[in-house]
Amino acid sequence: MYYIDSNMLISYVFVSEKIHKISQKSLEKLAEKQKLYTSSFAILESCNALCRKIARGEKIVDPLQIYIDRYKNMEEKCRFLTSFFIKFLEEKLRIKIIDEKAIYE
């Protein structure tokens, strides 16, 4: 079992990150043999960072970039990316999101 923090999730998704290739290779290799976990807090933190990076024009992995480019304004791009990001991680890495109820109190 491995816990994946927001930095690794962001590096996995953004091709402009210095460690993108390392992150991609490492996470996909781990996902083949181990169960990966992250928290709802890490997802929230990642989505916030994803939207800031998109606003700066940084590129993300396909197919996400293809879909993001279809939207014109930033609010639509962030809304889409946030909803698609979780599904993308679940499908590509079979990651399980652990809910941290305390962060909502």
Coordinates of N, CA and C in Angstrom, one line a residue, residues 27-90:
L27 N 4.7 5.9 -10.7 CA 3.3 5.6 -10.3 C 2.7 4.5 -11.1
E28 N 2.9 4.5 -12.4 CA 2.3 3.4 -13.2 C 2.9 2.1 -12.9
K29 N 4.2 2.0 -12.6 CA 4.8 0.8 -12.2 C 4.3 0.3 -10.8
L30 N 4.2 1.2 -9.9 CA 3.6 0.9 -8.6 C 2.2 0.4 -8.7
A31 N 1.4 1.0 -9.5 CA 0.0 0.7 -9.7 C -0.2 -0.7 -10.2
E32 N 0.8 -1.2 -11.0 CA 0.7 -2.5 -11.5 C 0.7 -3.6 -10.4
K33 N 1.4 -3.3 -9.3 CA 1.7 -4.3 -8.3 C 1.1 -4.0 -6.9
Q34 N 0.8 -2.7 -6.7 CA 0.4 -2.3 -5.4 C -0.9 -1.5 -5.5
K35 N -1.5 -1.4 -4.3 CA -2.7 -0.5 -4.2 C -2.2 0.9 -3.9
L36 N -2.7 1.9 -4.6 CA -2.3 3.3 -4.3 C -3.5 4.0 -3.7
Y37 N -3.1 4.8 -2.7 CA -4.1 5.6 -2.0 C -3.7 7.1 -2.0
T38 N -4.7 7.9 -1.9 CA -4.5 9.3 -1.7 C -5.7 9.8 -0.8
S39 N -5.7 11.0 -0.4 CA -6.7 11.6 0.5 C -7.6 12.6 -0.3
S40 N -8.7 12.8 0.2 CA -9.6 13.9 -0.3 C -8.9 15.2 -0.2
F41 N -8.1 15.4 0.8 CA -7.4 16.7 1.0 C -6.3 16.8 -0.1
A42 N -5.6 15.7 -0.4 CA -4.6 15.8 -1.5 C -5.2 16.1 -2.8
I43 N -6.4 15.5 -3.1 CA -7.2 15.8 -4.3 C -7.6 17.3 -4.4
L44 N -8.1 17.8 -3.3 CA -8.4 19.2 -3.2 C -7.2 20.1 -3.5
E45 N -6.1 19.8 -2.8 CA -4.9 20.6 -3.0 C -4.4 20.5 -4.5
S46 N -4.5 19.3 -5.0 CA -4.1 19.1 -6.4 C -4.9 19.8 -7.4
C47 N -6.2 19.8 -7.2 CA -7.1 20.5 -8.1 C -6.9 22.0 -8.1
N48 N -6.6 22.5 -6.9 CA -6.3 24.0 -6.8 C -5.0 24.3 -7.6
A49 N -4.0 23.5 -7.4 CA -2.7 23.7 -8.1 C -2.9 23.5 -9.6
L50 N -3.8 22.5 -10.0 CA -4.0 22.2 -11.5 C -4.6 23.5 -12.1
C51 N -5.6 24.1 -11.5 CA -6.2 25.3 -12.0 C -5.2 26.4 -12.2
R52 N -4.4 26.6 -11.2 CA -3.3 27.7 -11.2 C -2.4 27.4 -12.4
K53 N -2.0 26.2 -12.6 CA -1.0 25.8 -13.7 C -1.7 26.0 -15.0
I54 N -2.9 25.6 -15.1 CA -3.7 25.8 -16.4 C -3.7 27.3 -16.7
A55 N -4.0 28.1 -15.7 CA -4.1 29.6 -15.9 C -2.8 30.1 -16.4
R56 N -1.7 29.5 -16.1 CA -0.3 30.0 -16.5 C 0.0 29.4 -17.9
G57 N -0.8 28.5 -18.4 CA -0.6 28.0 -19.7 C 0.3 26.7 -19.8
E58 N 0.5 26.1 -18.6 CA 1.3 24.9 -18.6 C 0.4 23.7 -19.2
K59 N 1.1 22.8 -19.8 CA 0.5 21.7 -20.5 C 0.4 20.4 -19.6
I60 N -0.8 19.7 -19.8 CA -1.0 18.5 -19.1 C -1.0 17.3 -20.0
V61 N -1.1 16.1 -19.5 CA -1.0 14.9 -20.3 C -2.3 14.8 -21.2
D62 N -2.1 14.1 -22.3 CA -3.2 13.7 -23.1 C -3.9 12.5 -22.4
P63 N -5.1 12.4 -22.5 CA -6.1 13.1 -23.2 C -6.6 14.4 -22.5
L64 N -6.2 14.7 -21.3 CA -6.7 15.8 -20.6 C -6.5 17.1 -21.3
Q65 N -5.3 17.3 -21.9 CA -5.0 18.5 -22.6 C -5.9 18.8 -23.8
I66 N -6.2 17.7 -24.5 CA -7.2 17.8 -25.7 C -8.5 18.3 -25.2
Y67 N -9.0 17.8 -24.1 CA -10.3 18.2 -23.6 C -10.3 19.7 -23.0
I68 N -9.2 20.0 -22.3 CA -9.0 21.3 -21.7 C -9.0 22.4 -22.9
D69 N -8.4 22.1 -24.0 CA -8.3 23.0 -25.1 C -9.6 23.4 -25.7
R70 N -10.6 22.5 -25.5 CA -12.0 22.8 -26.0 C -12.7 23.9 -25.3
Y71 N -12.3 24.2 -24.1 CA -12.9 25.2 -23.3 C -12.2 26.6 -23.5
K72 N -13.0 27.6 -23.5 CA -12.4 29.0 -23.7 C -12.1 29.7 -22.5
N73 N -13.0 29.7 -21.5 CA -12.7 30.5 -20.3 C -12.1 29.6 -19.2
M74 N -11.4 30.3 -18.3 CA -10.7 29.6 -17.2 C -11.6 28.8 -16.3
E75 N -12.8 29.4 -15.9 CA -13.7 28.8 -15.0 C -14.2 27.4 -15.6
E76 N -14.5 27.4 -16.9 CA -15.0 26.2 -17.5 C -13.8 25.1 -17.5
K77 N -12.6 25.6 -17.8 CA -11.5 24.7 -17.8 C -11.2 24.0 -16.5
C78 N -11.3 24.9 -15.4 CA -11.1 24.3 -14.1 C -12.2 23.4 -13.6
R79 N -13.4 23.8 -13.9 CA -14.6 22.9 -13.6 C -14.4 21.5 -14.3
F80 N -14.1 21.5 -15.5 CA -13.9 20.3 -16.3 C -12.8 19.5 -15.7
L81 N -11.6 20.1 -15.5 CA -10.4 19.5 -15.0 C -10.6 18.8 -13.7
T82 N -11.3 19.6 -12.8 CA -11.6 19.0 -11.5 C -12.4 17.8 -11.5
S83 N -13.4 17.8 -12.3 CA -14.3 16.6 -12.4 C -13.6 15.4 -13.1
F84 N -12.8 15.7 -14.1 CA -12.2 14.7 -14.9 C -10.9 14.1 -14.2
F85 N -10.3 14.9 -13.4 CA -9.0 14.6 -12.7 C -9.2 13.3 -11.9
I86 N -10.2 13.3 -11.1 CA -10.4 12.1 -10.2 C -10.7 10.9 -11.0
K87 N -11.5 10.9 -12.0 CA -11.8 9.8 -12.8 C -10.5 9.3 -13.5
F88 N -9.7 10.2 -14.0 CA -8.5 9.9 -14.7 C -7.6 9.1 -13.8
L89 N -7.4 9.6 -12.6 CA -6.5 8.9 -11.6 C -7.0 7.5 -11.3
E90 N -8.3 7.4 -11.1 CA -8.9 6.1 -10.8 C -8.7 5.1 -11.9

